[in-house]
PDB file of C-alpha atoms in Angstrom:
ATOM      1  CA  UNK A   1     175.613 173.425 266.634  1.00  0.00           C
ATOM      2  CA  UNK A   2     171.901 173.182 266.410  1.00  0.00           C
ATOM      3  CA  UNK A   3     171.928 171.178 263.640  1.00  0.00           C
ATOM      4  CA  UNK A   4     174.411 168.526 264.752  1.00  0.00           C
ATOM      5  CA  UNK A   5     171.961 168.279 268.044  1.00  0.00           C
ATOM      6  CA  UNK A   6     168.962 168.125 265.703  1.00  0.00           C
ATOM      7  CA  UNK A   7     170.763 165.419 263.835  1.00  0.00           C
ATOM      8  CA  UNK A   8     172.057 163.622 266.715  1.00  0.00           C
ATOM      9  CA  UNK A   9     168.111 163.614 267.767  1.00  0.00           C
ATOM     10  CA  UNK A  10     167.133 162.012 264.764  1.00  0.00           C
ATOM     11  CA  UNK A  11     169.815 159.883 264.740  1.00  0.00           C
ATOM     12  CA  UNK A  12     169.457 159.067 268.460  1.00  0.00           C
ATOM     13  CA  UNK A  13     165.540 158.761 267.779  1.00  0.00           C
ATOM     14  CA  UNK A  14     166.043 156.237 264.729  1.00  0.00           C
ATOM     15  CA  UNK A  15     168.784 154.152 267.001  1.00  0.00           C
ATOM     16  CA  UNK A  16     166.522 153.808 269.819  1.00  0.00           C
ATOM     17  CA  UNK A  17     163.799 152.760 267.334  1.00  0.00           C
ATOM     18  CA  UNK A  18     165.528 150.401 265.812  1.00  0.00           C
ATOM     19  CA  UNK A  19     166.951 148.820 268.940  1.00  0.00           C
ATOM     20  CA  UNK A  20     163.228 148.576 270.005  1.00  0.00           C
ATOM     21  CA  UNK A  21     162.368 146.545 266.521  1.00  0.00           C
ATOM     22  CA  UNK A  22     165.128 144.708 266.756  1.00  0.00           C
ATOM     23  CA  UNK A  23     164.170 143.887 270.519  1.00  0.00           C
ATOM     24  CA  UNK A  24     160.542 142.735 269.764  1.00  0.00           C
ATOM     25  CA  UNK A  25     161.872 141.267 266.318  1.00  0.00           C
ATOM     26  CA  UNK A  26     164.647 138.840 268.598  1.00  0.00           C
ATOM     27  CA  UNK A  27     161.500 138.230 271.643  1.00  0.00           C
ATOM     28  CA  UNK A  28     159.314 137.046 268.966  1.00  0.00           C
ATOM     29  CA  UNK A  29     161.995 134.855 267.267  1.00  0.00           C
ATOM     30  CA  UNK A  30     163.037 133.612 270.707  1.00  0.00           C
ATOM     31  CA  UNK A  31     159.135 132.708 271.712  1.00  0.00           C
ATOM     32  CA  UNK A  32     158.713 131.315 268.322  1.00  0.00           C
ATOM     33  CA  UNK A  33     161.669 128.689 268.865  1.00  0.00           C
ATOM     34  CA  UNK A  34     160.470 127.960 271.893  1.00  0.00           C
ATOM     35  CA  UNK A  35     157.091 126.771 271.060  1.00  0.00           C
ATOM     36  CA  UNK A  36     158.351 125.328 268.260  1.00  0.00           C
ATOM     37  CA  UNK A  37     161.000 123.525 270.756  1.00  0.00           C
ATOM     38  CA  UNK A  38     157.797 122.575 273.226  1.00  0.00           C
ATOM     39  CA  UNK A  39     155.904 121.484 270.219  1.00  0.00           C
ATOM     40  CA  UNK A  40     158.260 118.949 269.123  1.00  0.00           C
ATOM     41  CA  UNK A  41     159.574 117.686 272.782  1.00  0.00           C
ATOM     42  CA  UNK A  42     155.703 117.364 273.395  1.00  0.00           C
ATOM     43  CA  UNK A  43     154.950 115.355 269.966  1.00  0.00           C
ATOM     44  CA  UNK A  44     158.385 112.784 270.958  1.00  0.00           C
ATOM     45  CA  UNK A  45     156.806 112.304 274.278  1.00  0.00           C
ATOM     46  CA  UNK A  46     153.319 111.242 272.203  1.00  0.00           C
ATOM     47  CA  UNK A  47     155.269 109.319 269.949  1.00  0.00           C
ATOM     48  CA  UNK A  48     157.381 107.378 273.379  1.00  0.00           C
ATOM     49  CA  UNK A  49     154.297 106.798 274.670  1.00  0.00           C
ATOM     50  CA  UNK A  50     152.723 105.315 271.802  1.00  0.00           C
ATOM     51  CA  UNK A  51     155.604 102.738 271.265  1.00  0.00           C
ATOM     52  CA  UNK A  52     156.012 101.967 274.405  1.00  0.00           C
ATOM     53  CA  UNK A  53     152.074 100.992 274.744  1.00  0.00           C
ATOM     54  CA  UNK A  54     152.584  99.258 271.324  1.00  0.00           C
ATOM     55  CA  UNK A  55     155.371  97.637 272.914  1.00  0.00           C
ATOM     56  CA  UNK A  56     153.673  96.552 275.299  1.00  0.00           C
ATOM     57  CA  UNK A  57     151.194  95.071 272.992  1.00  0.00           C
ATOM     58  CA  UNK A  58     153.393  93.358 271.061  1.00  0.00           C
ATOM     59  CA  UNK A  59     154.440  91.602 274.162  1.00  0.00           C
ATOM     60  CA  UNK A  60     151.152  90.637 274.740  1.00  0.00           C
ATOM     61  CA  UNK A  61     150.330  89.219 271.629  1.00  0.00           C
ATOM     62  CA  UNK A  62     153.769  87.300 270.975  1.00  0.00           C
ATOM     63  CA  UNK A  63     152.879  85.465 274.754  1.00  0.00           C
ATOM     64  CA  UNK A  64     149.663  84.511 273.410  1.00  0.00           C
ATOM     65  CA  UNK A  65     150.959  83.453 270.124  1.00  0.00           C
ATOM     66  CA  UNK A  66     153.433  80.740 272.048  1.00  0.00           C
ATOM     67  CA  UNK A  67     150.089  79.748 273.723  1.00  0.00           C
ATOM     68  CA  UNK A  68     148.345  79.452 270.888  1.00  0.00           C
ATOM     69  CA  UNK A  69     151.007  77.352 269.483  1.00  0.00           C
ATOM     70  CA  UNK A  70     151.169  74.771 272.680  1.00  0.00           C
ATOM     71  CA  UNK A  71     147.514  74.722 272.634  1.00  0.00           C
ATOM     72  CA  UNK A  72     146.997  73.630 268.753  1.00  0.00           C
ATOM     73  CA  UNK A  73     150.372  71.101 268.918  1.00  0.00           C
ATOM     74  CA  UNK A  74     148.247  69.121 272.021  1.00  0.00           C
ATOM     75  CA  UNK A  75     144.888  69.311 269.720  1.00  0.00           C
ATOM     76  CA  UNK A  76     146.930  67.668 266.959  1.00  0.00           C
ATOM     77  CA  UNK A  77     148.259  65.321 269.115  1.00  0.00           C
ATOM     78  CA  UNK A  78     144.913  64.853 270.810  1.00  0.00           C
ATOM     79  CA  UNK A  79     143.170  64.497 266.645  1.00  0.00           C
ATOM     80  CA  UNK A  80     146.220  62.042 265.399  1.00  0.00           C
ATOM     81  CA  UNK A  81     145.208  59.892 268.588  1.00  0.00           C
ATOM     82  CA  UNK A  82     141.683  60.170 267.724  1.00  0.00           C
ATOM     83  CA  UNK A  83     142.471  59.091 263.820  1.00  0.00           C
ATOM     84  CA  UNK A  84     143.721  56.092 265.473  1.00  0.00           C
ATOM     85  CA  UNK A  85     141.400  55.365 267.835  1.00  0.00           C
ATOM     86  CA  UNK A  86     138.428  55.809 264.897  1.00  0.00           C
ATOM     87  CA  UNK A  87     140.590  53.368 262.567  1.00  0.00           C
ATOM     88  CA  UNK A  88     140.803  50.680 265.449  1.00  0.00           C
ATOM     89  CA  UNK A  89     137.118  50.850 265.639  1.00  0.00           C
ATOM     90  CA  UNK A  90     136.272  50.790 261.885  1.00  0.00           C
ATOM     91  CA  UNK A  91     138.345  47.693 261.662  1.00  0.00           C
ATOM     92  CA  UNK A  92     136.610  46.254 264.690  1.00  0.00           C
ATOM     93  CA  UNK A  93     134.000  46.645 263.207  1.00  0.00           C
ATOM     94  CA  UNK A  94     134.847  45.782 260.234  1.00  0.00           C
ATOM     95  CA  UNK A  95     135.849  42.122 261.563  1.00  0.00           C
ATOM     96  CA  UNK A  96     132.339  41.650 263.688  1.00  0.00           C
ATOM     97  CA  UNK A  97     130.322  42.632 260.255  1.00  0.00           C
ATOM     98  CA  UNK A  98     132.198  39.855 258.004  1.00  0.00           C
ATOM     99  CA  UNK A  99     134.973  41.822 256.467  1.00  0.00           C
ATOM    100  CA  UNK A 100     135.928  45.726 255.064  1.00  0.00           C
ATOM    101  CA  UNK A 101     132.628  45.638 252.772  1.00  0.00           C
ATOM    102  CA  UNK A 102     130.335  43.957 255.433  1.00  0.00           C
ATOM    103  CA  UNK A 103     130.221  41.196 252.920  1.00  0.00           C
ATOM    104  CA  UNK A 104     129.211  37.763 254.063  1.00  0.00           C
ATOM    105  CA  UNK A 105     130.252  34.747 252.860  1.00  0.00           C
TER     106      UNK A 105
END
């Protein structure tokens, strides 16, 4: 009888010690995940905020693009009138010197 009290001890003894491992082994896993988990919801909320300021940016830059755009079609319009204007004068003057090669005859 003693021995089947001394084994159920050990036995007993090695149960409870491996329900302890087991216990600190399944805590640690558990922690582990959930840092992992915190790590990765934290890096998507970096990443969200990132594209959205990008975004954002992008926005920005596209509106000044189209103003851009507006801006340099009036300057061409503005240069093709001042092409004319310069050729009206060249001719004008042109005629008051005697001709295209200010040569008098």
């Amino acid at each position: 009888m003693t021995d089947i009290v001394g084994t159920a001890e050990v036995v007993g003894g090695a149960c409870l010690f491996l329900l302890l491992v087991y216990r600190q082994v399944r805590t640690g896993a558990r922690d582990a995940w959930r840092e992992v988990a915190e790590s990765q919801t934290a890096l998507a909320e970096t990443q969200t905020a990132r594209a959205e300021a990008l975004d954002a940016q992008v926005k920005t830059l596209i509106a000044e693009v189209r103003s851009l755009r507006l801006e340099n079609e009036a300057l061409r319009i503005e240069v093709a009138s001042l092409r004319r204007e310069n050729s009206e004068l060249r001719e004008h003057i042109d005629n008051l010197i005697g001709g295209p090669r200010g040569d008098s005859e």
